[in-house]
CSV table of C-alpha atoms and ligand atoms in Angstrom, one decimal:
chain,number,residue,atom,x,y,z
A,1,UNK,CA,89.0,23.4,275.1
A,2,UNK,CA,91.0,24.9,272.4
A,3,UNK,CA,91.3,24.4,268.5
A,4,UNK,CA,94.2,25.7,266.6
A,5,UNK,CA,91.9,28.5,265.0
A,6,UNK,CA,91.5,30.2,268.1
A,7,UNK,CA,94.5,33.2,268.1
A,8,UNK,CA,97.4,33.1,270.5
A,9,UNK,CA,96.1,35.0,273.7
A,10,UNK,CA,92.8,32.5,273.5
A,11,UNK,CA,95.2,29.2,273.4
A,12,UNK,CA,97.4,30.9,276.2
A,13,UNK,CA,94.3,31.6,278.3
A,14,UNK,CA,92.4,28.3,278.0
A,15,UNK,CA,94.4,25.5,276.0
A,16,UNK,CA,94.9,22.7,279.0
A,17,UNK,CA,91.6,23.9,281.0
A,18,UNK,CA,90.3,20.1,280.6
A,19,UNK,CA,93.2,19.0,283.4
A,20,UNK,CA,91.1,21.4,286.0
A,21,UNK,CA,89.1,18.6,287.6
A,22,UNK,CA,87.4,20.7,290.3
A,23,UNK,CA,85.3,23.5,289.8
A,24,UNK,CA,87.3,26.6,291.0
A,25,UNK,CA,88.0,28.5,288.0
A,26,UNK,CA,91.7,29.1,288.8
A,27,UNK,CA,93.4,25.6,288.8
A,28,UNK,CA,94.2,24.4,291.9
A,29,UNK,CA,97.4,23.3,293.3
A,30,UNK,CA,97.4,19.4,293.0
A,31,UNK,CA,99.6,19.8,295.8
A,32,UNK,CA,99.7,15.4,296.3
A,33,UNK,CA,102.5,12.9,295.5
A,34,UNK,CA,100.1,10.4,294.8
A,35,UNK,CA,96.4,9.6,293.5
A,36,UNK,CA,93.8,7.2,295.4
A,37,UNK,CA,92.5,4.9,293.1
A,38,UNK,CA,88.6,3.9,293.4
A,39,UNK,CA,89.5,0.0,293.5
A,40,UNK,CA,92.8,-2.5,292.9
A,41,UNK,CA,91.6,-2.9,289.2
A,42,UNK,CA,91.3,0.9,288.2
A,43,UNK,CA,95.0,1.5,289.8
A,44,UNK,CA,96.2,-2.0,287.5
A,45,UNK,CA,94.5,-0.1,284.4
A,46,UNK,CA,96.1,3.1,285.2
A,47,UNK,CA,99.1,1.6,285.8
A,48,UNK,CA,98.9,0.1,282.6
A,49,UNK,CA,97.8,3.0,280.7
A,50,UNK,CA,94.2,0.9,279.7
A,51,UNK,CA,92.4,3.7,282.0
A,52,UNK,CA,93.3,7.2,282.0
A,53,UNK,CA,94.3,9.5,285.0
A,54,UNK,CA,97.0,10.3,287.5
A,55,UNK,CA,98.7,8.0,289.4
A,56,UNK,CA,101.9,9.4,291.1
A,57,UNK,CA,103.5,12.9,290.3
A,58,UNK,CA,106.4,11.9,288.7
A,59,UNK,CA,104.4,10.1,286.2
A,60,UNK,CA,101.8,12.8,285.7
A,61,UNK,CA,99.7,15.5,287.6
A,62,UNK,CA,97.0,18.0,286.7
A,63,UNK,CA,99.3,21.5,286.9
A,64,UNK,CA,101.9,19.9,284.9
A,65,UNK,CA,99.1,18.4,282.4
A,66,UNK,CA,97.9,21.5,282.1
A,67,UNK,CA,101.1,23.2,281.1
A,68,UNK,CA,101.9,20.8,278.9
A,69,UNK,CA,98.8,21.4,276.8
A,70,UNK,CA,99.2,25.5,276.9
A,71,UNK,CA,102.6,24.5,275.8
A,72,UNK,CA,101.4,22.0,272.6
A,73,UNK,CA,99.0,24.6,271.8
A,74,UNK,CA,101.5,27.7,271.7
A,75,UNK,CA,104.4,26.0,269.7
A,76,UNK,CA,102.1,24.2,267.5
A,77,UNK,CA,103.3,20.8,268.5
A,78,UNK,CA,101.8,17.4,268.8
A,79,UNK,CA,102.4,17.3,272.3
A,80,UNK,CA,104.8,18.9,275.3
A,81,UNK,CA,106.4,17.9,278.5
A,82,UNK,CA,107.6,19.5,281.6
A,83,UNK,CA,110.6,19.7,283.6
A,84,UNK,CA,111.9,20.9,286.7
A,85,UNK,CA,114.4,23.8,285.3
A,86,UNK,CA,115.3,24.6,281.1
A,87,UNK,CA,118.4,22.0,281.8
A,88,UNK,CA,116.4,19.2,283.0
A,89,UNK,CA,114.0,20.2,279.6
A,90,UNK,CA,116.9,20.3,277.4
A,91,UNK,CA,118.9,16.9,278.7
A,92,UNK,CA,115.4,15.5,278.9
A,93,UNK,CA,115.3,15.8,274.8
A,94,UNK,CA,118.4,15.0,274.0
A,95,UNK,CA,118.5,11.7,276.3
A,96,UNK,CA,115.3,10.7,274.7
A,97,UNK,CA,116.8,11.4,271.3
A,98,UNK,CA,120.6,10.0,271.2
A,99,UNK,CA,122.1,6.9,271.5
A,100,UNK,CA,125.9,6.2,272.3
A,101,UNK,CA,127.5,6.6,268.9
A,102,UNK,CA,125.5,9.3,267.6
A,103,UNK,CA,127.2,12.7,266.8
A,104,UNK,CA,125.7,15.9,266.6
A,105,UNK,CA,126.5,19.4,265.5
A,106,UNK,CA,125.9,22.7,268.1
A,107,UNK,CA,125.6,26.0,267.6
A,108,UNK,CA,128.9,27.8,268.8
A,109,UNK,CA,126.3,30.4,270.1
A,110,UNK,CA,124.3,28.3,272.3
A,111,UNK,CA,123.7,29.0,276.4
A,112,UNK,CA,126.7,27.5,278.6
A,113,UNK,CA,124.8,24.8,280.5
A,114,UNK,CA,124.0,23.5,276.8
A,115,UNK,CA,127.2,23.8,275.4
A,116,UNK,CA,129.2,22.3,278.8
A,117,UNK,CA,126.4,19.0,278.2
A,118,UNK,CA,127.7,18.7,275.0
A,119,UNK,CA,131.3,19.1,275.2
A,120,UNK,CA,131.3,17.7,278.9
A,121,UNK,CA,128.8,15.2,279.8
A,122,UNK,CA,127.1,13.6,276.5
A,123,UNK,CA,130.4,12.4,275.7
A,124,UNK,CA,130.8,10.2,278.8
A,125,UNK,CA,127.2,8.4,277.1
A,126,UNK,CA,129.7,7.9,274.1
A,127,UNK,CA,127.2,11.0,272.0
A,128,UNK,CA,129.8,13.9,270.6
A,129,UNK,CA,129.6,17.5,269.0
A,130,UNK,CA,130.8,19.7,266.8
A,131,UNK,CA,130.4,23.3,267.3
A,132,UNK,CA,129.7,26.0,264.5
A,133,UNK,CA,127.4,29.0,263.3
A,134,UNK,CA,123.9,26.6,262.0
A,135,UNK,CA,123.2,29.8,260.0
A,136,UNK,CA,125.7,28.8,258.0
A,137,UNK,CA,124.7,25.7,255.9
A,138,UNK,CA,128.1,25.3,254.1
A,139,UNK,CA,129.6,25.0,257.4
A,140,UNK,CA,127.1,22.3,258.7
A,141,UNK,CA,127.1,20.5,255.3
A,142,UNK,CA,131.6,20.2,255.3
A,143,UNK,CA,130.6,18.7,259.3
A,144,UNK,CA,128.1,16.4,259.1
A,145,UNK,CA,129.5,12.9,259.6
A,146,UNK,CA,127.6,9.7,258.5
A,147,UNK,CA,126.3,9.2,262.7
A,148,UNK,CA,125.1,12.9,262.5
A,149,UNK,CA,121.8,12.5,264.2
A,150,UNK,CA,120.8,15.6,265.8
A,151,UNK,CA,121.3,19.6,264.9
A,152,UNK,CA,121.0,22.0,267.8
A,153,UNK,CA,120.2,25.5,267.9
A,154,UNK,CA,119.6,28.5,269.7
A,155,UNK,CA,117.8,31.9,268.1
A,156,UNK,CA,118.2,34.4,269.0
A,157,UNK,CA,121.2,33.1,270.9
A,158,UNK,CA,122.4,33.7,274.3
A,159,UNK,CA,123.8,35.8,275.2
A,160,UNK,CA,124.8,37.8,271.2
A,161,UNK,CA,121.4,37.9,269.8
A,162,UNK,CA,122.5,36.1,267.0
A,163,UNK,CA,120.1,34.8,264.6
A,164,UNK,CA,119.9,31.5,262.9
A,165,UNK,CA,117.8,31.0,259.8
A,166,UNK,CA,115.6,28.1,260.8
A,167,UNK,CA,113.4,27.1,257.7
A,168,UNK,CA,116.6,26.8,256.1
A,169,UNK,CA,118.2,25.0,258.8
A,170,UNK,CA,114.8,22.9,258.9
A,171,UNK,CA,115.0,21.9,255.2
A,172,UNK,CA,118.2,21.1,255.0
A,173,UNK,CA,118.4,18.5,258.1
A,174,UNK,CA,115.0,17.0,257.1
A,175,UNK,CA,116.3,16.3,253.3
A,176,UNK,CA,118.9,14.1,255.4
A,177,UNK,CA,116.7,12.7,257.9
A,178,UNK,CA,118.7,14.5,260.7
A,179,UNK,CA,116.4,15.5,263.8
A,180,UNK,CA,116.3,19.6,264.9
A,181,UNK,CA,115.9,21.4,268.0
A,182,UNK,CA,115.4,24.5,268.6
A,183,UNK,CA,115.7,26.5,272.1
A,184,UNK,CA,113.3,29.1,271.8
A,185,UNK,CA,114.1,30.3,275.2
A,186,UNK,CA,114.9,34.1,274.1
A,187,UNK,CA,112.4,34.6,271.6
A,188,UNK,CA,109.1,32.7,273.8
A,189,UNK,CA,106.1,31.3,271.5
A,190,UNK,CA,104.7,34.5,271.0
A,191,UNK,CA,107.4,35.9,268.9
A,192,UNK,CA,108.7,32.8,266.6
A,193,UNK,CA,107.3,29.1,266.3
A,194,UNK,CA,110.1,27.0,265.1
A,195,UNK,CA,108.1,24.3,264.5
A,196,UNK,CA,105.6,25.8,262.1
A,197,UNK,CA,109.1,26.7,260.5
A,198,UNK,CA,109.8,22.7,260.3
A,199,UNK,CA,112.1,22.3,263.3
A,200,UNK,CA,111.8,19.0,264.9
A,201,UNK,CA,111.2,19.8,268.5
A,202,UNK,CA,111.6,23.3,270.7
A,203,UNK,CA,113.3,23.3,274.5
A,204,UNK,CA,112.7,26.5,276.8
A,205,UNK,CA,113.8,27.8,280.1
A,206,UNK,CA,110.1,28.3,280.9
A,207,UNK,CA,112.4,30.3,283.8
A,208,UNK,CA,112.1,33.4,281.9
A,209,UNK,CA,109.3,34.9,279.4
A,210,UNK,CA,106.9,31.7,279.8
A,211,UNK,CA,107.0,32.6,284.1
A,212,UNK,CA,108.2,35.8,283.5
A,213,UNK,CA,108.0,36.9,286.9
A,214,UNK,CA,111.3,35.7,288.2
A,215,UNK,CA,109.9,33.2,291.1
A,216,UNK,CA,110.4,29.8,289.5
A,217,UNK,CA,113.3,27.6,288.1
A,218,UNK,CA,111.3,25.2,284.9
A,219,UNK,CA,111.7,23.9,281.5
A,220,UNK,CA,109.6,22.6,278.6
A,221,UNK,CA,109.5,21.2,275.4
A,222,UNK,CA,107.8,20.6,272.5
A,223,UNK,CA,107.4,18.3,269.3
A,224,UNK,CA,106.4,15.2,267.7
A,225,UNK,CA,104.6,12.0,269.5
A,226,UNK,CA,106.9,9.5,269.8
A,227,UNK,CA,109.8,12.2,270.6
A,228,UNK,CA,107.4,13.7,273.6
A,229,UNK,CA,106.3,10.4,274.6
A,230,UNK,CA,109.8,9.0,275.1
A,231,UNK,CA,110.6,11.9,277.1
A,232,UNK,CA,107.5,11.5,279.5
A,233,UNK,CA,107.8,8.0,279.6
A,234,UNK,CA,110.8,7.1,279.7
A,235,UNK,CA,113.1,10.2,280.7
A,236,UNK,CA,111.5,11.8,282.9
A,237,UNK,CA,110.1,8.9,285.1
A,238,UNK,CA,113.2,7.0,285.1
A,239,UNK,CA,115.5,9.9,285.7
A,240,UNK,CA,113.3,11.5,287.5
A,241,UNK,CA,113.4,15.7,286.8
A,242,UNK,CA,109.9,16.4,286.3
A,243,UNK,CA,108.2,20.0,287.8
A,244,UNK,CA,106.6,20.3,290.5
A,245,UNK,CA,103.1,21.0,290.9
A,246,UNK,CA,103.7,24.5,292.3
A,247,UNK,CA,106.2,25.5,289.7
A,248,UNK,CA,103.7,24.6,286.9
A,249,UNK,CA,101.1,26.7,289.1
A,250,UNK,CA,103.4,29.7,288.1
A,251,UNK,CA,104.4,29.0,284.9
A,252,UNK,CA,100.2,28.1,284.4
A,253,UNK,CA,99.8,32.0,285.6
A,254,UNK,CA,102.0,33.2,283.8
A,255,UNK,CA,101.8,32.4,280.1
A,256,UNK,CA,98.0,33.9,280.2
A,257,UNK,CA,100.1,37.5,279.9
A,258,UNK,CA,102.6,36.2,277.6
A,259,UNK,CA,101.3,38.1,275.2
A,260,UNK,CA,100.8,41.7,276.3
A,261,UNK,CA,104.3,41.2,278.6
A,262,UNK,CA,106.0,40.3,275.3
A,263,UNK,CA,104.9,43.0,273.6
A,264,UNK,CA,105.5,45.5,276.5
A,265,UNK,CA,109.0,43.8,276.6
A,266,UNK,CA,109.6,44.8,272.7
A,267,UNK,CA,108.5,48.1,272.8
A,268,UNK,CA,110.6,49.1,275.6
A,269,UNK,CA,114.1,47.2,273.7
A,270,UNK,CA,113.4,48.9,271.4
A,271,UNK,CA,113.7,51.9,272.6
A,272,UNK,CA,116.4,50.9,274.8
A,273,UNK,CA,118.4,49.7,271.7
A,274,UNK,CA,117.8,52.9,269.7
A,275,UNK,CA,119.1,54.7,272.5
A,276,UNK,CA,122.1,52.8,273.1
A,277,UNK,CA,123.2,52.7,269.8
A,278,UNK,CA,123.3,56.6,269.4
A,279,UNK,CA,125.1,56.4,272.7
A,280,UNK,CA,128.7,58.2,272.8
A,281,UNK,CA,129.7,55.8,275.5
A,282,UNK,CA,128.2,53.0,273.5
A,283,UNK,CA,130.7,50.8,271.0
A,284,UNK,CA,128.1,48.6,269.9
A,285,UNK,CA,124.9,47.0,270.1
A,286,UNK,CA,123.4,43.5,269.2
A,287,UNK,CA,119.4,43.9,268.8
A,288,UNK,CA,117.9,41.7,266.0
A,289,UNK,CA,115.7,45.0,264.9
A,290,UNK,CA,118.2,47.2,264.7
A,291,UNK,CA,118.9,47.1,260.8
A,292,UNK,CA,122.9,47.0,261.1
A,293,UNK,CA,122.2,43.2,262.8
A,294,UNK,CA,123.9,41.4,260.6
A,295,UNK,CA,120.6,38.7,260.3
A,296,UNK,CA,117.7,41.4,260.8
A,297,UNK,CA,116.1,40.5,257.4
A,298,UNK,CA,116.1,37.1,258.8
A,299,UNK,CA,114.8,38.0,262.3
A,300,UNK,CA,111.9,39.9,260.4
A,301,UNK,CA,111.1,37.3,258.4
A,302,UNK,CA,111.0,34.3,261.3
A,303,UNK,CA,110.2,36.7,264.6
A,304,UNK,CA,106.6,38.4,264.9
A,305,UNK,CA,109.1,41.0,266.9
A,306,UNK,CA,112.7,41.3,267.8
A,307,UNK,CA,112.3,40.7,271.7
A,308,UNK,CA,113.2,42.3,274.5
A,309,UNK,CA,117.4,41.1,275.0
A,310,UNK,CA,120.1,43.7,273.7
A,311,UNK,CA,123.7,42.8,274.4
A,312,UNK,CA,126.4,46.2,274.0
A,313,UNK,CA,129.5,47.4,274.7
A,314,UNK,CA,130.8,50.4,276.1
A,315,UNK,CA,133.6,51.9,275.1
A,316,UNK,CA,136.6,51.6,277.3
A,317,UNK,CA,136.2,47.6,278.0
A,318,UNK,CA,135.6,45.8,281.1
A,319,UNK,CA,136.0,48.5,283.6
A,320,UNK,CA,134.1,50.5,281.8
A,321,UNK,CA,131.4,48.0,281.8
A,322,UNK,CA,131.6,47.0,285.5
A,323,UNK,CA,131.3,50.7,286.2
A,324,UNK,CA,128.1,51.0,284.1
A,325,UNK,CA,126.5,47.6,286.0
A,326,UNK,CA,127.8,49.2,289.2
A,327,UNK,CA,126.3,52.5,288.9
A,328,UNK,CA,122.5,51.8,287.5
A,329,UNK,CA,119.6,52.2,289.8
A,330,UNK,CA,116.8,51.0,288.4
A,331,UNK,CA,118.4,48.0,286.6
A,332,UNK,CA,119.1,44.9,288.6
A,333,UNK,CA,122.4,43.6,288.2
A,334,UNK,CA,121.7,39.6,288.1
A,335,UNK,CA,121.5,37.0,286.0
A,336,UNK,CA,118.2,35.4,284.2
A,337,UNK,CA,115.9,37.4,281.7
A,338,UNK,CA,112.5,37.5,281.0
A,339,UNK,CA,111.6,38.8,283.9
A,340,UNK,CA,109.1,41.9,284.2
A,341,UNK,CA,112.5,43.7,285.6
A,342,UNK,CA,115.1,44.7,283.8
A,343,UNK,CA,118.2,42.8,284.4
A,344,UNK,CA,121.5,43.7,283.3
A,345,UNK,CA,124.7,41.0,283.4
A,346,UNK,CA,128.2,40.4,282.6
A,347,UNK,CA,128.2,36.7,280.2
A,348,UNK,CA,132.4,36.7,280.3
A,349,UNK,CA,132.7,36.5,284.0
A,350,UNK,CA,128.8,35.5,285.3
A,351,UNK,CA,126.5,33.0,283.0
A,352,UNK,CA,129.8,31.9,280.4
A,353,UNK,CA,132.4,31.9,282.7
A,354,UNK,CA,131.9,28.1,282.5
A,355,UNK,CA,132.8,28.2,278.5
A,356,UNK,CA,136.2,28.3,277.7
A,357,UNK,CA,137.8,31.6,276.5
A,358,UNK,CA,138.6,29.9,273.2
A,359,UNK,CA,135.2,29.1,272.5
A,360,UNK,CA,133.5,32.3,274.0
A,361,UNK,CA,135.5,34.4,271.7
A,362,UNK,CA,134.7,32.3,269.0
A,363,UNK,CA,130.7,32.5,270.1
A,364,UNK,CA,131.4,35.9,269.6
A,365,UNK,CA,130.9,36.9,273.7
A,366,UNK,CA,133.6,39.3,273.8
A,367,UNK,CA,134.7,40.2,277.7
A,368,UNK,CA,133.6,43.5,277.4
A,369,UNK,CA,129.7,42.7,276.2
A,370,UNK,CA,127.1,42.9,278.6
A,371,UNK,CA,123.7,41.6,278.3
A,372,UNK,CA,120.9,43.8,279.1
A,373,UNK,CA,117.0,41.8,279.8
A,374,UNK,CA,114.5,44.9,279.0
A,375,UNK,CA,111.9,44.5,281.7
A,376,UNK,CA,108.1,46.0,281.3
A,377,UNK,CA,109.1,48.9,283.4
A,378,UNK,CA,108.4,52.5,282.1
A,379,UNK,CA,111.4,53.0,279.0
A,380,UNK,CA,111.9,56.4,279.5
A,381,UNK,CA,112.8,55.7,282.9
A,382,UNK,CA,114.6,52.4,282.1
A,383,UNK,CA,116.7,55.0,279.6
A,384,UNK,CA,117.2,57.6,282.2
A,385,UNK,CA,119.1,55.2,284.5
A,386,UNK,CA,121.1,54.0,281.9
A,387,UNK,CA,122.3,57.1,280.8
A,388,UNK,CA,122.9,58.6,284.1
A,389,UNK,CA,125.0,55.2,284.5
A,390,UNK,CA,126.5,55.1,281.2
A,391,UNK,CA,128.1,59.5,282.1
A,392,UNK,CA,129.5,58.1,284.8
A,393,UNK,CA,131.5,55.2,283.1
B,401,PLP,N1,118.4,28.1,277.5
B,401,PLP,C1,118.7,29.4,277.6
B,401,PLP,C2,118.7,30.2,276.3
B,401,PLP,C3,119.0,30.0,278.8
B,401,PLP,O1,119.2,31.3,278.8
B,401,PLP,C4,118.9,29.2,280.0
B,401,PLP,C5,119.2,29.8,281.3
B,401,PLP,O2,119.6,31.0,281.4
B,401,PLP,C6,118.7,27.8,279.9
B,401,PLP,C7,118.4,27.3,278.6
B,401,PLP,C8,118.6,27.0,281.1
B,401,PLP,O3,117.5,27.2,281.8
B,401,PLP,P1,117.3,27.0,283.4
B,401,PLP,O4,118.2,28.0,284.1
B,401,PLP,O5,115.8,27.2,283.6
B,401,PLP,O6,117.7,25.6,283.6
């Protein structure tokens, strides 16, 4: 059992232990669809919610219990939920938050699955957007409309490292009673808390730093109550994309590490960064601690570090970048992040190629920009393969 005095590594360690029924240290896998009940009246009260305890897996199961307590504990929330991939986590929210006739604004910045839900599928359910930069508050305060119900963010953002400045945002949607959410995919728990910042509620693709191992598709979020309880209760039980017990295993083994992998993963960016940005080869680079970022006070201030994504461009455009992801070694040329290897991508053709070239350029995702994940691997040798890759390009 965890308080909220114990520090970070503690909470990531031991918050959700109570949901380990058996005595093997390591939670088991609660590999089961359902839960026998000792008699008809126990399964009535569980049913009911008058007795505690697990029923069926898609209403609730020890793993996922368990990760949804780490993940209440890390972001400082009420309560959490779990769901089968970041998506399912994200339209989990927003289903449990929006009604048909509610409008809400979206940062212009925000990962493409997001952004195609908003301009593509909550509109069929009668919910639209507006897109913009939600660090800009003049901007949001000439769009808000008298449904505006919901603002939705992403910092840093995905894949240009920009960085929204979320007590402000906070402050200035709660003076108006408009709800906030924050994905807090790139920065993880361990380096920014939006809720402490006054956020309403926080979504992650626990696919990346939470696992951080690469070997499992999930989600989660975090926030107030009634928000959470909606989402268990409703959402995810009626439309069904809740974790599996084996994914919340992983995510369970992972976020014990969170910690020491997230600090491993800024030291190496940034090195990496400092190095690309003295590059020849090198146009530019995005890194929130670089102090040319155009939002690094505001990453200091809100971030315990800067994280370990960088997004650059080499000189010579999109050949030259396809010859630089063609020609490292070390680096693995997929999509994802957060995972202990370093993975490099392409946004324009790979993980925004769904995003229209209007709005990518206006997200700032240039086609020449490629995203680079800095994994925990050794940075001098992480630098070595980038610069024999970037002479070559
Ligand atoms: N949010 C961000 C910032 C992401 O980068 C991603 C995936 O890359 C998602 C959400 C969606 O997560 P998943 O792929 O686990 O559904």
């Amino acid at each position: 059992m965890t308080t909220e005095s114990h520090g970070f590594t503690t909470r990531a360690v031991h918050a959700g232990d109570e949901a380990n029924h058996s005595r093997a240290v390591a939670t088991p896998i609660y590999q089961t669809a359902t839960f026998a009940f000792e008699s008809a009246g126990e399964g009535a009260d569980m049913f009911s919610g008058r007795a505690p305890g697990h029923v069926y897996t898609r209403w609730s199961n020890p793993n996922v219990a368990e990760l949804d307590a780490k993940i209440a504990a890390l972001e400082g929330a009420d309560d959490a939920i779990s769901a089968a991939s970041g998506m399912a986590a994200v339209s989990t929210v927003l289903l449990a938050a929006l009604h048909a006739g509610d409008h809400c604004l979206v940062d212009s910045g925000c990962y493409s699955a997001t952004n195609t839900l908003f301009t593509q599928e909550l509109p069929r359910l009668g919910i639209t957007a507006d897109f913009l930069d939600t660090g800009d508050l003049d901007a949001v305060e000439a769009a808000l409309r008298p449904n505006t119900r919901l603002i939705y963010t992403e910092t840093p953002g995905n894949p240009t490292l920009k960085i929204v400045d979320l007590a402000a945002l906070a402050g200035f949607a709660r003076a108006r009673a408009i709800l906030t959410v924050c994905d807090n995919t790139f920065a993880s728990p361990y380096l920014q808390r939006p809720i402490e910042l006054g956020i309403d509620a926080v979504v992650h693709s626990a696919t990346k730093y939470l696992g951080g191992h690469g070997d499992a598709i999930a989600g989660v979020a975090a926030g107030p109550a009634g928000l959470m309880a909606r989402c268990r209760t409703r959402v995810l039980r009626d439309f069904g994309g809740v974790m599996s017990p084996m994914t919340a295993f992983l995510i369970n083994r992972g976020i014990p590490t969170l910690a020491l992998r997230m600090e491993r993963h800024c030291d190496n960016a940034e090195r990496v960064a400092a190095f690309l940005a003295s590059h020849p080869a090198v146009a530019w680079v995005s890194y929130p601690g670089l102090p040319d970022h155009p939002r690094h006070a505001v990453a200091a201030r809100q971030m315990r570090r800067f994280g370990g994504m960088i997004a650059f461009e080499v000189r010579g455009g999109v050949p030259a970048g396809a010859a630089v992801m063609n020609a490292v070694r070390l680096c693995t040329l997929a999509v994802s992040l957060g995972d202990v290897r370093t993975l490099i991508a392409h946004p324009a053709s790979m993980t925004h190629s769904t995003v229209s070239s209007d709005a990518r350029e206006r997200a700032g995702i240039t086609d020449g920009l490629i995203r680079l994940s800095v994994g925990i691997e050794d940075a001098d040798d992480l630098i070595e393969d980038l610069d024999q890759a970037l002479r070559g390009s």
